[in-house]
Amino acid sequence: MTAVARKNAKTGRLMALLALAMLGLAFASVPLYRAFCQLTGFDGTPLRAERAPGAIAGQIGVRFDANINADLPWKFEPVQETVRIAPGARTQILYRATNLTARTTTGQAVFNVSPEIAGPYFSKIECFCFTEQTLKPGQSVDMPVVFFVDPKIRDDENTRNIDEITLSYTFYPVEKPEAAR
């Protein structure tokens, strides 16, 4: 093998390795992005917490929004549309989902907070969105969300005047293999 052929073979192997690395990164990008958003609150993603820090004086409104992808035959709504809470107070609300079909269906919720700049200050302790939800035919279920708004929201000059935050969920169908049904 000539020196040029060896150089071309080495370049070919490097390009194949680079292509495989790019393919692996493409598959890992969605979970990595989701983890980044949950860690930082980027793009209005609420943070996940173990417990609330404790309430401070003053109140902030939280509005609850519910949406469903057209391919999921459920009714989905907040039990209570709004609350006024003290920043730092542990709060629990409920969403209700009903399977409108005669077959078992599974969905998973994605969520966001608006305005986006409030995302880093909105922390969920417990949420139905962390797992898939399976409902039997005609079944209704109340699903809790336990959260708090970090009191530091009032220390940030960009967020101190926010009077209302919207927590929005959208449920999407989860396709189960035929054998798992």
PDB file of C-alpha atoms in Angstrom:
ATOM      1  CA  MET A   1       0.000   0.000   0.000  1.00  0.00           C
ATOM      2  CA  THR A   2       1.371   3.374  -0.974  1.00  0.00           C
ATOM      3  CA  ALA A   3       1.711   6.292   1.389  1.00  0.00           C
ATOM      4  CA  VAL A   4      -1.158   8.099  -0.362  1.00  0.00           C
ATOM      5  CA  ALA A   5      -3.408   5.035  -0.055  1.00  0.00           C
ATOM      6  CA  ARG A   6      -2.563   4.709   3.683  1.00  0.00           C
ATOM      7  CA  LYS A   7      -3.311   8.410   4.197  1.00  0.00           C
ATOM      8  CA  ASN A   8      -6.630   8.095   2.343  1.00  0.00           C
ATOM      9  CA  ALA A   9      -7.576   4.983   4.377  1.00  0.00           C
ATOM     10  CA  LYS A  10      -6.775   6.809   7.634  1.00  0.00           C
ATOM     11  CA  THR A  11      -8.847   9.806   6.550  1.00  0.00           C
ATOM     12  CA  GLY A  12     -11.707   7.468   5.592  1.00  0.00           C
ATOM     13  CA  ARG A  13     -11.638   5.788   9.021  1.00  0.00           C
ATOM     14  CA  LEU A  14     -11.603   9.180  10.760  1.00  0.00           C
ATOM     15  CA  MET A  15     -14.554  10.394   8.682  1.00  0.00           C
ATOM     16  CA  ALA A  16     -16.505   7.189   9.432  1.00  0.00           C
ATOM     17  CA  LEU A  17     -15.759   7.612  13.143  1.00  0.00           C
ATOM     18  CA  LEU A  18     -16.860  11.255  12.961  1.00  0.00           C
ATOM     19  CA  ALA A  19     -20.087  10.248  11.192  1.00  0.00           C
ATOM     20  CA  LEU A  20     -20.827   7.628  13.878  1.00  0.00           C
ATOM     21  CA  ALA A  21     -20.146  10.171  16.623  1.00  0.00           C
ATOM     22  CA  MET A  22     -22.512  12.662  14.962  1.00  0.00           C
ATOM     23  CA  LEU A  23     -25.198   9.983  14.646  1.00  0.00           C
ATOM     24  CA  GLY A  24     -24.812   9.092  18.339  1.00  0.00           C
ATOM     25  CA  LEU A  25     -25.030  12.757  19.306  1.00  0.00           C
ATOM     26  CA  ALA A  26     -28.189  13.168  17.219  1.00  0.00           C
ATOM     27  CA  PHE A  27     -29.881  10.330  19.134  1.00  0.00           C
ATOM     28  CA  ALA A  28     -28.680  11.693  22.479  1.00  0.00           C
ATOM     29  CA  SER A  29     -29.647  15.316  21.777  1.00  0.00           C
ATOM     30  CA  VAL A  30     -33.311  15.100  22.847  1.00  0.00           C
ATOM     31  CA  PRO A  31     -32.681  13.522  26.277  1.00  0.00           C
ATOM     32  CA  LEU A  32     -29.651  15.761  26.810  1.00  0.00           C
ATOM     33  CA  TYR A  33     -31.666  18.871  25.926  1.00  0.00           C
ATOM     34  CA  ARG A  34     -34.501  17.775  28.238  1.00  0.00           C
ATOM     35  CA  ALA A  35     -32.042  17.181  31.091  1.00  0.00           C
ATOM     36  CA  PHE A  36     -30.384  20.552  30.471  1.00  0.00           C
ATOM     37  CA  CYS A  37     -33.764  22.343  30.523  1.00  0.00           C
ATOM     38  CA  GLN A  38     -34.866  20.578  33.709  1.00  0.00           C
ATOM     39  CA  LEU A  39     -31.557  21.371  35.389  1.00  0.00           C
ATOM     40  CA  THR A  40     -31.436  25.050  34.419  1.00  0.00           C
ATOM     41  CA  GLY A  41     -35.074  26.048  33.872  1.00  0.00           C
ATOM     42  CA  PHE A  42     -34.160  27.013  30.294  1.00  0.00           C
ATOM     43  CA  ASP A  43     -37.016  27.626  27.832  1.00  0.00           C
ATOM     44  CA  GLY A  44     -39.626  27.922  30.584  1.00  0.00           C
ATOM     45  CA  THR A  45     -39.018  24.408  31.908  1.00  0.00           C
ATOM     46  CA  PRO A  46     -39.940  24.114  35.589  1.00  0.00           C
ATOM     47  CA  LEU A  47     -37.249  22.788  37.869  1.00  0.00           C
ATOM     48  CA  ARG A  48     -37.654  19.609  39.899  1.00  0.00           C
ATOM     49  CA  ALA A  49     -37.248  19.864  43.673  1.00  0.00           C
ATOM     50  CA  GLU A  50     -37.487  17.674  46.768  1.00  0.00           C
ATOM     51  CA  ARG A  51     -39.257  20.207  49.013  1.00  0.00           C
ATOM     52  CA  ALA A  52     -40.395  23.821  49.200  1.00  0.00           C
ATOM     53  CA  PRO A  53     -38.201  26.401  50.986  1.00  0.00           C
ATOM     54  CA  GLY A  54     -41.001  28.056  52.996  1.00  0.00           C
ATOM     55  CA  ALA A  55     -43.327  30.924  52.236  1.00  0.00           C
ATOM     56  CA  ILE A  56     -42.530  34.627  52.182  1.00  0.00           C
ATOM     57  CA  ALA A  57     -44.912  37.587  52.286  1.00  0.00           C
ATOM     58  CA  GLY A  58     -46.815  38.557  49.159  1.00  0.00           C
ATOM     59  CA  GLN A  59     -48.637  36.482  46.591  1.00  0.00           C
ATOM     60  CA  ILE A  60     -48.293  35.396  43.010  1.00  0.00           C
ATOM     61  CA  GLY A  61     -50.965  33.881  40.783  1.00  0.00           C
ATOM     62  CA  VAL A  62     -50.539  30.545  39.049  1.00  0.00           C
ATOM     63  CA  ARG A  63     -52.833  29.661  36.157  1.00  0.00           C
ATOM     64  CA  PHE A  64     -53.206  26.064  34.943  1.00  0.00           C
ATOM     65  CA  ASP A  65     -53.595  25.166  31.275  1.00  0.00           C
ATOM     66  CA  ALA A  66     -54.395  21.739  29.770  1.00  0.00           C
ATOM     67  CA  ASN A  67     -54.019  20.597  26.159  1.00  0.00           C
ATOM     68  CA  ILE A  68     -54.243  17.269  24.350  1.00  0.00           C
ATOM     69  CA  ASN A  69     -52.672  16.104  21.120  1.00  0.00           C
ATOM     70  CA  ALA A  70     -55.443  15.275  18.635  1.00  0.00           C
ATOM     71  CA  ASP A  71     -54.281  11.626  18.486  1.00  0.00           C
ATOM     72  CA  LEU A  72     -55.018  11.029  22.180  1.00  0.00           C
ATOM     73  CA  PRO A  73     -58.760  10.494  22.826  1.00  0.00           C
ATOM     74  CA  TRP A  74     -58.833  11.960  26.339  1.00  0.00           C
ATOM     75  CA  LYS A  75     -60.490  14.811  28.118  1.00  0.00           C
ATOM     76  CA  PHE A  76     -57.885  16.673  30.182  1.00  0.00           C
ATOM     77  CA  GLU A  77     -58.413  19.713  32.385  1.00  0.00           C
ATOM     78  CA  PRO A  78     -57.260  21.385  35.589  1.00  0.00           C
ATOM     79  CA  VAL A  79     -59.623  20.831  38.524  1.00  0.00           C
ATOM     80  CA  GLN A  80     -58.874  24.402  39.604  1.00  0.00           C
ATOM     81  CA  GLU A  81     -57.902  26.957  36.949  1.00  0.00           C
ATOM     82  CA  THR A  82     -55.976  29.419  39.154  1.00  0.00           C
ATOM     83  CA  VAL A  83     -54.507  29.829  42.622  1.00  0.00           C
ATOM     84  CA  ARG A  84     -52.822  32.685  44.471  1.00  0.00           C
ATOM     85  CA  ILE A  85     -49.906  31.519  46.565  1.00  0.00           C
ATOM     86  CA  ALA A  86     -47.081  32.919  48.624  1.00  0.00           C
ATOM     87  CA  PRO A  87     -43.683  32.356  46.971  1.00  0.00           C
ATOM     88  CA  GLY A  88     -41.974  29.452  48.722  1.00  0.00           C
ATOM     89  CA  ALA A  89     -45.237  27.799  49.845  1.00  0.00           C
ATOM     90  CA  ARG A  90     -45.706  24.124  48.971  1.00  0.00           C
ATOM     91  CA  THR A  91     -48.884  23.917  46.898  1.00  0.00           C
ATOM     92  CA  GLN A  92     -50.845  20.970  45.514  1.00  0.00           C
ATOM     93  CA  ILE A  93     -53.374  21.154  42.695  1.00  0.00           C
ATOM     94  CA  LEU A  94     -55.078  18.493  40.574  1.00  0.00           C
ATOM     95  CA  TYR A  95     -55.555  17.849  36.891  1.00  0.00           C
ATOM     96  CA  ARG A  96     -58.224  15.388  35.736  1.00  0.00           C
ATOM     97  CA  ALA A  97     -57.849  13.072  32.743  1.00  0.00           C
ATOM     98  CA  THR A  98     -60.588  10.872  31.280  1.00  0.00           C
ATOM     99  CA  ASN A  99     -60.152   8.183  28.642  1.00  0.00           C
ATOM    100  CA  LEU A 100     -63.000   8.692  26.165  1.00  0.00           C
ATOM    101  CA  THR A 101     -62.529   5.364  24.348  1.00  0.00           C
ATOM    102  CA  ALA A 102     -63.440   1.721  24.887  1.00  0.00           C
ATOM    103  CA  ARG A 103     -59.766   0.689  24.951  1.00  0.00           C
ATOM    104  CA  THR A 104     -56.853   1.230  27.315  1.00  0.00           C
ATOM    105  CA  THR A 105     -54.683   4.159  26.229  1.00  0.00           C
ATOM    106  CA  THR A 106     -51.418   5.611  27.481  1.00  0.00           C
ATOM    107  CA  GLY A 107     -50.232   9.205  27.389  1.00  0.00           C
ATOM    108  CA  GLN A 108     -47.321  11.282  28.592  1.00  0.00           C
ATOM    109  CA  ALA A 109     -47.446  14.963  29.398  1.00  0.00           C
ATOM    110  CA  VAL A 110     -44.911  17.601  28.536  1.00  0.00           C
ATOM    111  CA  PHE A 111     -45.000  20.930  30.296  1.00  0.00           C
ATOM    112  CA  ASN A 112     -43.768  24.465  30.250  1.00  0.00           C
ATOM    113  CA  VAL A 113     -44.051  27.660  32.229  1.00  0.00           C
ATOM    114  CA  SER A 114     -44.722  31.119  30.902  1.00  0.00           C
ATOM    115  CA  PRO A 115     -43.430  33.681  30.979  1.00  0.00           C
ATOM    116  CA  GLU A 116     -40.219  31.807  30.173  1.00  0.00           C
ATOM    117  CA  ILE A 117     -38.165  33.928  32.566  1.00  0.00           C
ATOM    118  CA  ALA A 118     -40.203  32.487  35.455  1.00  0.00           C
ATOM    119  CA  GLY A 119     -39.187  28.905  34.561  1.00  0.00           C
ATOM    120  CA  PRO A 120     -36.061  28.815  36.752  1.00  0.00           C
ATOM    121  CA  TYR A 121     -38.187  29.855  39.762  1.00  0.00           C
ATOM    122  CA  PHE A 122     -40.981  27.298  39.275  1.00  0.00           C
ATOM    123  CA  SER A 123     -40.124  23.938  40.884  1.00  0.00           C
ATOM    124  CA  LYS A 124     -42.193  20.764  40.882  1.00  0.00           C
ATOM    125  CA  ILE A 125     -41.893  18.320  43.765  1.00  0.00           C
ATOM    126  CA  GLU A 126     -44.375  15.782  42.381  1.00  0.00           C
ATOM    127  CA  CYS A 127     -45.897  15.619  38.917  1.00  0.00           C
ATOM    128  CA  PHE A 128     -47.787  13.166  36.737  1.00  0.00           C
ATOM    129  CA  CYS A 129     -45.601  14.344  33.867  1.00  0.00           C
ATOM    130  CA  PHE A 130     -42.611  12.424  35.227  1.00  0.00           C
ATOM    131  CA  THR A 131     -44.180   9.094  34.133  1.00  0.00           C
ATOM    132  CA  GLU A 132     -46.493   7.646  31.483  1.00  0.00           C
ATOM    133  CA  GLN A 133     -50.183   7.593  32.419  1.00  0.00           C
ATOM    134  CA  THR A 134     -52.327   4.602  31.409  1.00  0.00           C
ATOM    135  CA  LEU A 135     -56.106   4.870  31.588  1.00  0.00           C
ATOM    136  CA  LYS A 136     -58.579   2.018  31.147  1.00  0.00           C
ATOM    137  CA  PRO A 137     -61.690   2.472  28.987  1.00  0.00           C
ATOM    138  CA  GLY A 138     -63.806   5.327  30.385  1.00  0.00           C
ATOM    139  CA  GLN A 139     -61.531   5.757  33.423  1.00  0.00           C
ATOM    140  CA  SER A 140     -61.067   9.186  35.004  1.00  0.00           C
ATOM    141  CA  VAL A 141     -58.169   9.953  37.279  1.00  0.00           C
ATOM    142  CA  ASP A 142     -57.150  12.981  39.330  1.00  0.00           C
ATOM    143  CA  MET A 143     -53.428  13.621  39.015  1.00  0.00           C
ATOM    144  CA  PRO A 144     -51.643  15.814  41.555  1.00  0.00           C
ATOM    145  CA  VAL A 145     -48.982  18.414  40.908  1.00  0.00           C
ATOM    146  CA  VAL A 146     -47.031  19.576  43.956  1.00  0.00           C
ATOM    147  CA  PHE A 147     -44.971  22.702  43.341  1.00  0.00           C
ATOM    148  CA  PHE A 148     -43.650  25.967  44.695  1.00  0.00           C
ATOM    149  CA  VAL A 149     -42.461  29.256  43.280  1.00  0.00           C
ATOM    150  CA  ASP A 150     -38.973  30.039  44.563  1.00  0.00           C
ATOM    151  CA  PRO A 151     -38.999  33.196  46.722  1.00  0.00           C
ATOM    152  CA  LYS A 152     -35.898  34.356  44.814  1.00  0.00           C
ATOM    153  CA  ILE A 153     -38.293  35.327  42.007  1.00  0.00           C
ATOM    154  CA  ARG A 154     -38.822  38.574  43.943  1.00  0.00           C
ATOM    155  CA  ASP A 155     -35.054  39.269  44.139  1.00  0.00           C
ATOM    156  CA  ASP A 156     -34.473  39.127  40.369  1.00  0.00           C
ATOM    157  CA  GLU A 157     -35.067  42.495  38.714  1.00  0.00           C
ATOM    158  CA  ASN A 158     -36.374  40.711  35.591  1.00  0.00           C
ATOM    159  CA  THR A 159     -39.020  38.708  37.470  1.00  0.00           C
ATOM    160  CA  ARG A 160     -39.880  40.658  40.610  1.00  0.00           C
ATOM    161  CA  ASN A 161     -42.961  42.230  38.994  1.00  0.00           C
ATOM    162  CA  ILE A 162     -44.443  39.033  37.582  1.00  0.00           C
ATOM    163  CA  ASP A 163     -47.956  38.706  38.988  1.00  0.00           C
ATOM    164  CA  GLU A 164     -49.041  35.497  37.233  1.00  0.00           C
ATOM    165  CA  ILE A 165     -47.315  32.364  35.980  1.00  0.00           C
ATOM    166  CA  THR A 166     -48.960  29.828  33.682  1.00  0.00           C
ATOM    167  CA  LEU A 167     -48.204  26.124  34.048  1.00  0.00           C
ATOM    168  CA  SER A 168     -49.211  24.407  30.824  1.00  0.00           C
ATOM    169  CA  TYR A 169     -49.362  20.683  30.050  1.00  0.00           C
ATOM    170  CA  THR A 170     -49.919  18.904  26.771  1.00  0.00           C
ATOM    171  CA  PHE A 171     -50.633  15.158  26.747  1.00  0.00           C
ATOM    172  CA  TYR A 172     -49.361  13.075  23.825  1.00  0.00           C
ATOM    173  CA  PRO A 173     -50.160   9.431  23.064  1.00  0.00           C
ATOM    174  CA  VAL A 174     -47.554   6.809  23.899  1.00  0.00           C
ATOM    175  CA  GLU A 175     -47.588   3.989  21.393  1.00  0.00           C
ATOM    176  CA  LYS A 176     -47.273   0.611  23.085  1.00  0.00           C
ATOM    177  CA  PRO A 177     -46.133  -2.482  21.158  1.00  0.00           C
ATOM    178  CA  GLU A 178     -49.018  -4.887  20.494  1.00  0.00           C
ATOM    179  CA  ALA A 179     -47.537  -7.496  22.881  1.00  0.00           C
ATOM    180  CA  ALA A 180     -47.497  -4.993  25.770  1.00  0.00           C
ATOM    181  CA  ARG A 181     -51.198  -4.119  25.445  1.00  0.00           C
TER     182      ARG A 181
END
